[in-house]
Amino acid sequence: MSSPGKSIVVIGGGVSGMATALVLAKHGRAVCLVEKKPKLGATLRGFSRCGAIFDTGLHYAGGLHPEGALTRYFRLLGLESLPLVEFNRNDFDHVRFIASGREIALPVGHEAILDTLCGHFPADRVFLRDYFKRLRNSFFSSAFLYFSTEFRAAMNEALHQESLATVLAKGTGDRCLRTVLSIHSLLYGVSPEETPFIQHARIAGSYLEGVKTVAGGGRVLAEAMEAKLDEAGVEIHRGVAVTKLLFAGGKDVTEVSLGDGRHISAEGVVFTAHPAFLPPMLPDGAVKPAFIRRLQSLEDTFSSYTLFGKSDSPIPALHGSNLFLCLEDDISRAFRPDCRAECGPFYISGSPAPHKDTSTDTDTAQRTGWGLTAFAPGNANECAPWAASRPGSRPDAYKAFKTRRLDCMRAVLLEHCPELTSVTFLEGGTPLTNRDFLDSPGCGLYGTKHSLKQFSPLPATRVANLWMAGQSVIAPGILGAIISAFVACGFILGMDTVRREIAACA
Amino acid sequence: MTDQKVIERANAALAQEFELDLGSMLPDALFREDLGLDSLDTVDMVVVLEQEFGIKIGKDPAIASIRTVGDMHAYILGKKREISPSPE
């Protein structure tokens, strides 16, 4: 039960913060959601430019088929009526290899994808059957993705894991096949050498079950969540940052200070922003120095250079399909520090599909072009000389550097993707853009790495009424962020209560 | 770096980061029962030792068997021998 006059304060109004606030409010808790940006779900919303829509948080999602995990979580959050668009069942991800000239269209469904890959790589049939069996088993072993699995705390799986690269190297010598099987590592930003196979299986496995997105893109999802928060009576503070957690001399958080001088009396706090932002909020002595040191030492997922382009007509290759362009057959290179943006691999995604009812959707109704976003791995260190600069006041040397990088990237894309000849490139971003736009101190696209080389933060902390959620805690992406919210709420409301509720929402 | 120096540095780093009494860090001392650290602290301990000695431990399954301060010394000495020592 809530304490009179006190709220659970949720720090960060992204997907995980909004989901956390919704679940707690639904259980009758008084909830305060604090977001330092002027709008909730800033990353999710993306932006419009020259009549085209660009998504920055949601490009496509797995687990949105009728029995899928994300479908169930959306239902629990009251988002079941969101309009969805299905990706191309025969070619939701298209992988193009320049060095070997291969074109591989990945279909939806484990069996279909297995058949396709056996056709392309007949010598690896036995390995592929074994690999997909293992992938399915790992996927179904998660109690948060497959709901009849008995619940276990995620932390029990921390040790004794093989990397994705090890599993692939043991199974096949074909670098091209290894790259196809690890192509989705670009969607969570950790190299196959560092990624625990089980983590990859749970992310890639969700795509293989069915691929959809929200009609209208991330903005529609953000607005739907915001409307639900209002309905649920969540008190929302936008455009103001939390500066300090106060402990009133005890071991628990009692109050939260805001940047505008206000204070919120706190029954508990769920922190959902990047983990590096938590230590400065904690007063000396609140936790042991070792915990602070660990949060500060977490490495971010990889960063990117990004190009935003517009075409006057839809680009068929990007309609219900994503294009992965690999100049070489070996994906591991993408994650090395010396990899340049023009070396790729590139992930290219089209604008969000519009609502059917455009009369209620002004942005879509006013759309005069079709957008695309192209990402290439980016090394944050390249931008180090300008790390002190902020958007709107970047030095000329940085601007020249950015133009050079993006020009090279654009030239490579146009050379190898004839589909893009009608595209006008409007804008671009560097790792520094990611840092400032995504509030990601290490410039990472998906929070901190879930890696064999570091321990991700856990939902429970050493402060009894302070919990953590967000992409860095359980898994990245929309699904990972939402699962982390439910797990954090499980610590507050009782894990059995939350699990029962998820299980009952079939 | 001598083994004794490694042990002293490991003890000093852990004492500071976990706010422990340096005198309590005897080789037979159990992390859980004697020093009050638990499995969550083990994760933080990995980072302290990695940064102190400039080594990578990550999710090494061997860390699960560290129970005493002496186990930790043996582990870190083994790790230091595995790799070339960082320049002093």
Coordinates of C-alpha atoms in Angstrom, one line a residue:
Chain A
M1 CA 0.0 0.0 0.0
S2 CA 1.1 3.6 -0.6
S3 CA 2.2 5.7 2.3
P4 CA 0.0 8.8 2.7
G5 CA 1.5 11.8 0.8
K6 CA 4.3 9.8 -0.7
S7 CA 4.9 8.5 -4.2
I8 CA 7.0 6.1 -6.0
V9 CA 9.1 8.3 -8.1
V10 CA 10.0 6.9 -11.5
I11 CA 13.1 8.7 -13.0
G12 CA 13.2 8.8 -16.8
G13 CA 10.2 9.0 -19.1
G14 CA 11.3 6.6 -21.8
V15 CA 9.6 3.3 -22.6
S16 CA 10.7 1.6 -19.4
G17 CA 9.9 4.6 -17.2
M18 CA 6.4 4.9 -18.7
A19 CA 5.8 1.2 -18.5
T20 CA 6.9 1.1 -14.8
A21 CA 4.7 4.0 -13.9
L22 CA 1.7 2.4 -15.7
V23 CA 2.1 -0.9 -13.9
L24 CA 2.5 0.7 -10.5
A25 CA -0.4 3.1 -11.0
K26 CA -2.6 0.2 -12.1
H27 CA -1.8 -1.5 -8.7
G28 CA -3.1 1.6 -6.9
R29 CA 0.3 3.1 -6.1
A30 CA 0.8 6.9 -6.2
V31 CA 3.3 7.4 -8.9
C32 CA 5.4 10.5 -10.0
L33 CA 7.1 10.3 -13.3
V34 CA 10.0 12.7 -13.9
E35 CA 11.5 13.3 -17.3
K36 CA 14.2 15.9 -17.9
K37 CA 13.3 16.5 -21.6
P38 CA 10.2 18.5 -22.5
K39 CA 8.4 15.4 -23.8
L40 CA 8.0 11.8 -22.7
G41 CA 9.5 9.1 -24.9
A42 CA 11.8 11.5 -26.7
T43 CA 13.8 8.8 -28.4
L44 CA 10.7 6.8 -29.3
R45 CA 9.0 9.8 -30.9
G46 CA 11.6 10.4 -33.6
F47 CA 11.2 13.5 -35.7
S48 CA 9.8 15.0 -38.9
R49 CA 11.8 16.8 -41.5
C50 CA 10.8 18.2 -44.9
G51 CA 7.5 16.2 -44.8
A52 CA 9.1 12.9 -44.0
I53 CA 8.9 11.0 -40.7
F54 CA 12.1 9.5 -39.1
D55 CA 11.9 7.0 -36.3
T56 CA 14.8 6.9 -33.8
G57 CA 13.5 4.5 -31.2
L58 CA 11.3 1.9 -32.9
H59 CA 12.1 0.5 -36.3
Y60 CA 10.6 -2.9 -36.0
A61 CA 9.8 -5.3 -33.1
G62 CA 9.6 -9.0 -32.6
G63 CA 7.0 -10.7 -30.3
L64 CA 4.0 -8.7 -31.7
H65 CA 2.3 -11.8 -33.2
P66 CA -0.9 -12.9 -31.4
E67 CA 0.9 -15.2 -28.9
G68 CA 4.0 -13.0 -28.7
A69 CA 5.6 -11.6 -25.6
L70 CA 5.3 -8.0 -26.6
T71 CA 1.6 -8.5 -27.5
R72 CA 1.0 -9.7 -24.0
Y73 CA 2.9 -6.8 -22.4
F74 CA 1.1 -4.3 -24.6
R75 CA -2.2 -5.8 -23.4
L76 CA -1.2 -5.5 -19.8
L77 CA -0.3 -1.9 -20.4
G78 CA -3.7 -1.2 -22.1
L79 CA -2.1 -0.8 -25.5
E80 CA -3.8 -3.7 -27.2
S81 CA -5.6 -1.4 -29.7
L82 CA -2.5 0.1 -31.1
P83 CA -2.6 -0.2 -34.9
L84 CA 0.2 -2.6 -36.1
V85 CA 1.7 -3.2 -39.5
E86 CA 3.3 -6.5 -40.5
F87 CA 6.6 -6.7 -42.2
N88 CA 7.1 -8.7 -45.4
R89 CA 6.8 -12.4 -44.3
N90 CA 9.1 -13.6 -47.1
D91 CA 11.8 -10.9 -46.7
F92 CA 11.6 -8.9 -43.4
D93 CA 15.3 -8.6 -43.3
H94 CA 17.4 -8.6 -46.5
V95 CA 21.1 -9.2 -46.2
R96 CA 23.3 -8.1 -49.1
F97 CA 27.0 -9.1 -49.2
I98 CA 29.1 -7.1 -51.6
A99 CA 32.3 -9.2 -51.4
S100 CA 30.6 -12.5 -52.3
G101 CA 27.7 -11.0 -54.2
R102 CA 25.1 -12.9 -52.1
E103 CA 21.6 -11.7 -51.5
I104 CA 19.7 -13.4 -48.7
A105 CA 16.1 -12.7 -47.9
L106 CA 15.2 -13.8 -44.4
P107 CA 11.5 -14.9 -43.9
V108 CA 9.5 -14.9 -40.8
G109 CA 9.3 -18.1 -38.7
H110 CA 11.9 -20.5 -37.5
E111 CA 11.1 -23.3 -40.0
A112 CA 11.0 -20.9 -43.0
I113 CA 14.2 -19.2 -42.0
L114 CA 15.9 -22.6 -41.5
D115 CA 14.7 -23.8 -45.0
T116 CA 16.0 -20.6 -46.6
L117 CA 19.4 -20.8 -45.0
C118 CA 19.7 -24.5 -45.8
G119 CA 19.1 -23.5 -49.4
H120 CA 21.8 -20.9 -49.3
F121 CA 24.3 -22.9 -47.2
P122 CA 23.6 -26.6 -48.1
A123 CA 26.9 -27.8 -46.6
D124 CA 25.8 -26.4 -43.2
R125 CA 22.4 -28.1 -43.0
V126 CA 23.2 -30.2 -39.9
F127 CA 24.7 -27.2 -38.0
L128 CA 21.8 -25.0 -39.0
R129 CA 19.2 -27.5 -37.7
D130 CA 21.1 -27.8 -34.4
Y131 CA 21.6 -24.0 -34.2
F132 CA 18.0 -23.2 -34.6
K133 CA 17.0 -25.9 -32.1
R134 CA 19.3 -24.4 -29.6
L135 CA 18.1 -20.8 -30.4
R136 CA 14.5 -21.9 -29.8
N137 CA 15.4 -23.7 -26.5
S138 CA 17.2 -20.6 -25.3
F139 CA 14.3 -18.3 -26.3
F140 CA 11.7 -20.5 -24.6
S141 CA 13.8 -20.8 -21.4
S142 CA 13.1 -17.2 -20.6
A143 CA 10.1 -16.8 -18.2
F144 CA 9.6 -13.3 -19.5
L145 CA 9.3 -14.3 -23.2
Y146 CA 7.6 -17.7 -22.9
F147 CA 5.2 -17.6 -20.1
S148 CA 4.8 -21.2 -19.2
T149 CA 8.5 -21.4 -18.2
E150 CA 9.0 -21.5 -14.5
F151 CA 10.2 -18.1 -13.1
R152 CA 13.9 -17.8 -12.2
A153 CA 15.8 -14.6 -11.4
A154 CA 17.8 -13.5 -14.5
M155 CA 20.9 -13.2 -12.3
N156 CA 21.1 -17.0 -11.9
E157 CA 22.2 -17.2 -15.5
A158 CA 25.1 -14.7 -15.2
L159 CA 28.0 -17.2 -15.3
H160 CA 28.8 -20.2 -17.4
Q161 CA 27.8 -18.8 -20.8
E162 CA 29.2 -19.2 -24.3
S163 CA 29.5 -16.3 -26.6
L164 CA 27.6 -16.1 -29.9
A165 CA 30.9 -16.1 -31.8
T166 CA 32.0 -19.3 -30.0
V167 CA 28.8 -21.1 -30.8
L168 CA 29.1 -20.1 -34.5
A169 CA 32.8 -20.8 -34.8
K170 CA 32.2 -24.3 -33.4
G171 CA 29.4 -25.0 -35.9
T172 CA 30.6 -23.5 -39.2
G173 CA 33.6 -22.2 -41.1
D174 CA 31.5 -20.1 -43.4
R175 CA 32.0 -16.5 -42.4
C176 CA 29.1 -15.4 -44.5
L177 CA 26.7 -17.7 -42.7
R178 CA 28.1 -16.6 -39.3
T179 CA 27.4 -13.0 -40.3
V180 CA 23.8 -13.8 -41.3
L181 CA 23.2 -15.6 -38.0
S182 CA 24.7 -12.7 -36.1
I183 CA 23.3 -9.8 -38.2
H184 CA 20.9 -8.8 -35.4
S185 CA 23.8 -8.0 -33.2
L186 CA 23.6 -4.6 -35.0
L187 CA 20.2 -4.1 -33.3
Y188 CA 21.6 -4.4 -29.8
G189 CA 25.1 -3.1 -30.4
V190 CA 27.4 -5.7 -28.9
S191 CA 29.9 -7.8 -30.9
P192 CA 29.3 -11.6 -31.3
E193 CA 32.5 -12.2 -29.4
E194 CA 31.1 -10.5 -26.3
T195 CA 27.5 -11.4 -26.6
P196 CA 26.2 -14.3 -24.5
F197 CA 24.6 -16.7 -26.9
I198 CA 21.5 -16.9 -24.7
Q199 CA 21.1 -13.1 -24.9
H200 CA 21.3 -13.2 -28.7
A201 CA 18.9 -16.0 -28.9
R202 CA 16.3 -14.1 -26.9
I203 CA 16.6 -11.0 -29.0
A204 CA 17.0 -12.7 -32.4
G205 CA 14.4 -15.3 -31.5
S206 CA 11.8 -12.7 -31.0
Y207 CA 12.3 -11.4 -34.5
L208 CA 12.0 -14.9 -36.0
E209 CA 8.6 -15.4 -34.3
G210 CA 7.1 -12.5 -36.2
V211 CA 8.0 -9.0 -37.2
K212 CA 5.8 -5.9 -36.9
T213 CA 5.8 -2.3 -36.0
V214 CA 3.3 0.2 -34.8
A215 CA 1.5 2.0 -37.6
G216 CA 2.7 5.6 -37.5
G217 CA 5.9 4.5 -35.7
G218 CA 7.3 5.2 -32.3
R219 CA 5.5 8.5 -31.9
V220 CA 2.1 6.7 -32.0
L221 CA 3.4 4.3 -29.3
A222 CA 4.7 7.2 -27.1
E223 CA 1.5 9.1 -27.4
A224 CA -0.6 6.0 -26.5
M225 CA 1.5 5.4 -23.4
E226 CA 1.3 9.0 -22.4
A227 CA -2.5 8.9 -22.7
K228 CA -2.6 5.8 -20.5
L229 CA -0.5 7.5 -17.9
D230 CA -2.9 10.4 -17.8
E231 CA -5.8 8.0 -17.5
A232 CA -4.1 6.2 -14.7
G233 CA -3.6 9.4 -12.7
V234 CA 0.2 9.4 -12.8
E235 CA 1.7 12.8 -11.9
I236 CA 4.1 13.7 -14.6
H237 CA 6.9 16.3 -14.4
R238 CA 8.3 17.1 -17.8
G239 CA 11.3 19.3 -18.6
V240 CA 12.9 19.0 -15.2
A241 CA 15.7 16.7 -14.0
V242 CA 16.1 14.9 -10.7
T243 CA 19.2 16.2 -9.1
K244 CA 19.5 14.3 -5.8
L245 CA 18.0 11.4 -3.9
L246 CA 17.7 12.3 -0.2
F247 CA 18.0 9.8 2.6
A248 CA 17.0 11.9 5.7
G249 CA 19.8 10.2 7.7
G250 CA 18.5 6.6 7.2
K251 CA 19.2 3.8 4.7
D252 CA 16.2 4.4 2.5
V253 CA 15.4 7.2 0.0
T254 CA 12.9 9.6 1.5
E255 CA 12.8 12.4 -0.9
V256 CA 13.7 13.4 -4.5
S257 CA 15.1 16.9 -5.3
L258 CA 14.3 18.4 -8.7
G259 CA 16.3 20.8 -10.7
D260 CA 13.8 23.6 -10.2
G261 CA 14.1 23.4 -6.4
R262 CA 11.0 21.3 -5.7
H263 CA 11.0 18.1 -3.7
I264 CA 8.9 15.0 -4.0
S265 CA 8.3 12.9 -0.9
A266 CA 9.3 9.4 -2.0
E267 CA 8.1 6.0 -0.9
G268 CA 10.6 4.5 -3.3
V269 CA 12.4 5.3 -6.5
V270 CA 12.7 3.4 -9.8
F271 CA 15.6 4.7 -11.8
T272 CA 15.3 4.0 -15.6
A273 CA 17.8 6.4 -17.2
H274 CA 21.4 5.4 -18.3
P275 CA 23.1 3.9 -15.3
A276 CA 25.9 6.5 -15.4
F277 CA 23.4 9.1 -14.3
L278 CA 22.6 7.4 -11.0
P279 CA 25.9 7.9 -9.0
P280 CA 25.7 11.8 -9.1
M281 CA 22.2 11.6 -7.6
L282 CA 23.3 9.6 -4.6
P283 CA 24.6 11.3 -1.5
D284 CA 28.0 10.2 -0.1
G285 CA 27.7 7.1 2.0
A286 CA 24.3 6.0 0.6
V287 CA 26.0 3.0 -1.1
K288 CA 29.4 1.4 -1.0
P289 CA 32.0 3.1 -3.3
A290 CA 32.4 -0.2 -5.1
F291 CA 28.8 -0.1 -6.4
I292 CA 29.3 3.5 -7.7
R293 CA 32.6 2.4 -9.3
R294 CA 30.8 -0.4 -11.1
L295 CA 28.0 1.7 -12.4
Q296 CA 30.6 4.3 -13.7
S297 CA 32.7 1.6 -15.4
L298 CA 29.9 0.0 -17.4
E299 CA 30.7 0.2 -21.2
D300 CA 28.1 1.4 -23.6
T301 CA 26.8 -0.5 -26.6
F302 CA 28.3 0.6 -29.9
S303 CA 27.6 4.0 -31.4
S304 CA 26.7 5.0 -34.9
Y305 CA 26.9 7.4 -37.8
T306 CA 23.4 8.0 -39.1
L307 CA 22.0 9.3 -42.3
F308 CA 18.4 10.5 -42.7
G309 CA 17.1 10.7 -46.3
K310 CA 13.9 11.3 -48.1
S311 CA 12.3 10.0 -51.3
D312 CA 9.3 11.5 -53.1
S313 CA 7.8 8.0 -53.5
P314 CA 7.9 4.9 -51.4
I315 CA 11.1 2.8 -51.7
P316 CA 9.9 -0.7 -52.4
A317 CA 13.0 -2.4 -50.9
L318 CA 12.3 -0.7 -47.6
H319 CA 8.6 -1.2 -47.5
G320 CA 8.0 -3.9 -44.8
S321 CA 11.7 -4.9 -45.1
N322 CA 15.0 -3.8 -43.8
L323 CA 18.2 -3.8 -45.7
F324 CA 21.5 -4.9 -44.2
L325 CA 24.5 -4.1 -46.4
C326 CA 27.7 -5.9 -45.7
L327 CA 30.8 -4.9 -47.7
E328 CA 32.7 -7.9 -46.3
D329 CA 31.6 -11.3 -45.2
D330 CA 32.8 -10.9 -41.6
I331 CA 30.5 -8.9 -39.3
S332 CA 33.0 -8.9 -36.4
R333 CA 35.0 -6.1 -38.0
A334 CA 32.1 -3.7 -37.4
F335 CA 32.8 -3.7 -33.7
R336 CA 36.5 -3.1 -33.8
P337 CA 37.7 0.4 -32.7
D338 CA 39.3 1.1 -36.1
C339 CA 36.1 0.5 -38.1
R340 CA 35.1 3.5 -40.1
A341 CA 31.5 4.5 -40.9
E342 CA 32.1 3.9 -44.6
C343 CA 33.1 0.3 -43.9
G344 CA 29.7 -0.7 -42.6
P345 CA 27.9 -2.9 -42.2
F346 CA 24.9 -0.7 -42.7
Y347 CA 21.4 -1.1 -41.4
I348 CA 18.8 0.7 -43.5
S349 CA 15.2 1.1 -42.4
G350 CA 12.3 2.9 -44.0
S351 CA 9.9 5.4 -42.5
P352 CA 7.1 4.1 -40.3
A353 CA 4.1 2.9 -42.2
P354 CA 1.2 5.3 -41.8
H355 CA -2.0 5.0 -40.0
K356 CA -4.9 3.8 -42.1
D357 CA -7.0 6.7 -40.8
T358 CA -4.8 9.6 -41.8
S359 CA -7.5 12.2 -40.8
T360 CA -6.5 11.8 -37.2
D361 CA -2.8 11.8 -37.8
T362 CA -1.7 15.2 -39.0
D363 CA 2.0 14.3 -39.5
T364 CA 1.0 11.4 -41.8
A365 CA -1.6 13.4 -43.6
Q366 CA 1.0 16.1 -44.3
R367 CA 3.6 13.6 -45.4
T368 CA 5.2 14.7 -48.6
G369 CA 8.0 12.2 -48.7
W370 CA 9.2 8.8 -47.5
G371 CA 12.1 8.7 -45.1
L372 CA 14.8 6.3 -44.6
T373 CA 17.4 6.0 -41.9
A374 CA 20.8 4.3 -42.5
F375 CA 23.1 3.4 -39.6
A376 CA 26.8 2.4 -39.7
P377 CA 28.8 1.5 -36.6
G378 CA 30.6 4.5 -35.2
N379 CA 33.5 4.8 -32.8
A380 CA 32.7 7.3 -30.1
N381 CA 36.5 8.1 -29.6
E382 CA 36.6 9.6 -33.1
C383 CA 34.5 12.5 -31.7
A384 CA 36.5 12.9 -28.5
P385 CA 38.1 16.2 -29.6
W386 CA 34.7 17.8 -29.5
A387 CA 33.2 16.0 -26.5
A388 CA 32.8 19.3 -24.6
S389 CA 30.5 20.8 -27.4
R390 CA 26.7 20.7 -27.3
P391 CA 24.1 20.7 -30.1
G392 CA 23.7 24.2 -31.6
S393 CA 27.3 25.2 -30.7
R394 CA 29.5 22.7 -32.4
P395 CA 32.9 24.0 -33.6
D396 CA 33.6 24.2 -37.3
A397 CA 36.3 21.5 -37.1
Y398 CA 33.6 19.1 -35.9
K399 CA 31.2 20.1 -38.6
A400 CA 33.9 19.5 -41.3
F401 CA 34.7 16.1 -39.7
K402 CA 31.0 15.1 -39.6
T403 CA 30.5 16.2 -43.3
R404 CA 33.5 14.1 -44.4
R405 CA 32.3 11.0 -42.5
L406 CA 28.8 11.2 -43.7
D407 CA 29.8 12.0 -47.3
C408 CA 31.9 8.8 -47.4
M409 CA 29.1 6.8 -45.9
R410 CA 26.6 8.2 -48.4
A411 CA 28.9 7.5 -51.4
V412 CA 29.2 3.8 -50.3
L413 CA 25.5 3.4 -49.8
L414 CA 24.7 4.9 -53.2
E415 CA 27.3 2.7 -54.9
H416 CA 25.9 -0.5 -53.6
C417 CA 22.2 0.2 -53.2
P418 CA 20.6 1.2 -56.5
E419 CA 17.3 1.3 -54.6
L420 CA 18.4 4.6 -53.0
T421 CA 19.2 6.6 -56.1
S422 CA 16.0 8.7 -55.7
V423 CA 16.8 9.6 -52.1
T424 CA 17.8 13.1 -51.0
F425 CA 19.9 12.9 -47.8
L426 CA 18.8 15.7 -45.5
E427 CA 20.5 15.2 -42.2
G428 CA 23.0 13.1 -40.3
G429 CA 24.3 12.2 -36.9
T430 CA 27.5 11.1 -35.3
P431 CA 28.2 9.4 -32.0
L432 CA 28.1 12.9 -30.3
T433 CA 24.6 13.4 -31.7
N434 CA 23.6 10.0 -30.1
R435 CA 25.1 11.1 -26.8
D436 CA 23.1 14.3 -26.6
F437 CA 19.9 13.2 -28.3
L438 CA 19.6 9.8 -26.6
D439 CA 21.0 10.9 -23.2
S440 CA 23.6 8.2 -23.5
P441 CA 26.9 9.4 -21.9
G442 CA 29.1 6.9 -23.7
C443 CA 27.3 7.6 -27.1
G444 CA 25.8 4.0 -27.1
L445 CA 22.6 3.4 -29.1
Y446 CA 21.2 0.8 -26.6
G447 CA 22.4 1.8 -23.2
T448 CA 25.2 -0.3 -21.6
K449 CA 26.4 -3.6 -23.0
H450 CA 24.9 -6.9 -22.0
S451 CA 28.2 -8.7 -22.4
L452 CA 30.3 -11.6 -21.2
K453 CA 32.8 -9.0 -20.1
Q454 CA 30.7 -7.0 -17.6
F455 CA 27.8 -7.5 -15.2
S456 CA 24.7 -5.5 -16.1
P457 CA 23.0 -3.7 -13.3
L458 CA 20.3 -5.6 -11.4
P459 CA 16.8 -4.4 -10.8
A460 CA 17.4 -4.4 -7.0
T461 CA 20.1 -2.2 -5.6
R462 CA 21.7 -2.1 -2.1
V463 CA 19.2 0.6 -1.1
A464 CA 16.0 -1.2 -0.1
N465 CA 13.6 1.2 -1.9
L466 CA 15.7 2.0 -5.0
W467 CA 15.3 -0.1 -8.0
M468 CA 16.6 0.0 -11.6
A469 CA 15.0 -0.6 -15.0
G470 CA 15.7 0.3 -18.6
Q471 CA 17.6 -1.2 -21.6
S472 CA 20.8 -1.6 -19.5
V473 CA 19.2 -3.9 -16.9
I474 CA 17.6 -6.9 -18.6
A475 CA 17.8 -6.5 -22.3
P476 CA 17.9 -3.7 -24.9
G477 CA 15.1 -2.5 -27.3
I478 CA 11.4 -1.9 -26.7
L479 CA 10.8 -5.4 -25.5
G480 CA 13.9 -5.4 -23.2
A481 CA 12.9 -2.0 -21.7
I482 CA 9.4 -3.2 -21.0
I483 CA 10.5 -6.5 -19.5
S484 CA 12.8 -4.6 -17.2
A485 CA 9.9 -2.4 -16.1
F486 CA 7.8 -5.5 -15.1
V487 CA 10.8 -7.0 -13.3
A488 CA 11.4 -3.8 -11.3
C489 CA 7.7 -3.7 -10.5
G490 CA 7.9 -7.4 -9.4
F491 CA 10.4 -6.3 -6.7
I492 CA 8.0 -3.6 -5.5
L493 CA 4.6 -5.4 -5.8
G494 CA 5.9 -9.0 -5.3
M495 CA 7.3 -11.1 -8.1
D496 CA 4.6 -13.7 -7.8
T497 CA 1.9 -11.0 -8.2
V498 CA 3.4 -9.7 -11.3
R499 CA 4.1 -13.1 -12.8
R500 CA 0.5 -14.2 -12.1
E501 CA -0.8 -11.2 -13.8
I502 CA 1.4 -11.8 -16.9
A503 CA 0.4 -15.4 -17.0
A504 CA -3.3 -14.6 -16.7
C505 CA -3.2 -12.1 -19.6
A506 CA -3.1 -14.8 -22.3
Chain B
M1 CA 55.2 -6.8 -8.6
T2 CA 55.8 -9.4 -5.8
D3 CA 53.0 -11.7 -4.6
Q4 CA 53.0 -9.9 -1.3
K5 CA 52.6 -6.5 -3.0
V6 CA 49.7 -7.9 -5.1
I7 CA 48.0 -9.1 -1.9
E8 CA 48.4 -5.8 -0.2
R9 CA 47.0 -3.8 -3.1
A10 CA 44.0 -6.2 -3.4
N11 CA 43.3 -5.9 0.3
A12 CA 43.6 -2.1 0.3
A13 CA 41.4 -1.7 -2.8
L14 CA 38.6 -3.9 -1.4
A15 CA 38.8 -2.4 2.1
Q16 CA 38.4 1.1 0.6
E17 CA 35.7 0.2 -1.9
F18 CA 33.6 -1.9 0.5
E19 CA 34.4 0.2 3.6
L20 CA 36.0 -2.8 5.4
D21 CA 38.5 -2.8 8.2
L22 CA 41.9 -3.7 6.6
G23 CA 42.7 -5.7 9.8
S24 CA 39.8 -8.0 9.2
M25 CA 41.0 -9.1 5.8
L26 CA 42.8 -12.2 6.9
P27 CA 43.3 -15.1 4.5
D28 CA 40.8 -17.3 6.3
A29 CA 38.1 -14.6 6.5
L30 CA 34.9 -15.6 4.7
F31 CA 33.5 -12.8 2.6
R32 CA 29.9 -13.6 3.4
E33 CA 30.0 -14.7 7.1
D34 CA 33.0 -12.7 8.4
L35 CA 33.0 -9.6 6.2
G36 CA 29.3 -9.2 5.4
L37 CA 29.6 -9.3 1.6
D38 CA 27.2 -11.3 -0.5
S39 CA 26.9 -12.5 -4.1
L40 CA 25.8 -9.0 -5.3
D41 CA 29.0 -7.6 -3.8
T42 CA 31.0 -10.2 -5.7
V43 CA 30.0 -8.5 -9.0
D44 CA 31.3 -5.1 -7.7
M45 CA 34.4 -6.8 -6.4
V46 CA 35.2 -8.0 -10.0
V47 CA 35.3 -4.4 -11.2
V48 CA 37.4 -3.2 -8.3
L49 CA 40.0 -5.9 -9.0
E50 CA 39.9 -5.3 -12.7
Q51 CA 40.6 -1.6 -12.3
E52 CA 43.2 -2.1 -9.6
F53 CA 45.3 -4.5 -11.6
G54 CA 44.4 -3.5 -15.2
I55 CA 43.1 -7.0 -16.0
K56 CA 39.9 -8.3 -17.5
I57 CA 37.9 -10.8 -15.4
G58 CA 34.4 -10.4 -16.7
K59 CA 32.1 -13.3 -16.1
D60 CA 34.8 -15.9 -15.3
P61 CA 33.0 -18.9 -13.8
A62 CA 36.0 -19.3 -11.4
I63 CA 34.9 -16.3 -9.4
A64 CA 31.9 -18.2 -8.2
S65 CA 34.2 -20.4 -6.1
I66 CA 35.8 -17.5 -4.2
R67 CA 34.7 -17.8 -0.6
T68 CA 37.6 -16.4 1.5
V69 CA 40.0 -13.6 1.3
G70 CA 42.7 -16.2 0.6
D71 CA 40.7 -17.6 -2.3
M72 CA 40.6 -14.1 -3.8
H73 CA 44.4 -13.7 -3.4
A74 CA 45.0 -17.0 -5.1
Y75 CA 42.6 -16.1 -7.9
I76 CA 44.2 -12.7 -8.6
L77 CA 47.7 -14.1 -8.4
G78 CA 46.8 -16.7 -10.9
K79 CA 45.3 -14.1 -13.1
K80 CA 48.4 -11.9 -12.9
R81 CA 50.6 -14.9 -13.9
E82 CA 48.3 -15.7 -16.9
I83 CA 48.9 -12.3 -18.5
S84 CA 52.0 -10.2 -18.8
P85 CA 52.1 -7.8 -15.9
S86 CA 51.2 -4.1 -16.6
P87 CA 54.2 -1.8 -16.4
E88 CA 54.7 -0.2 -13.0

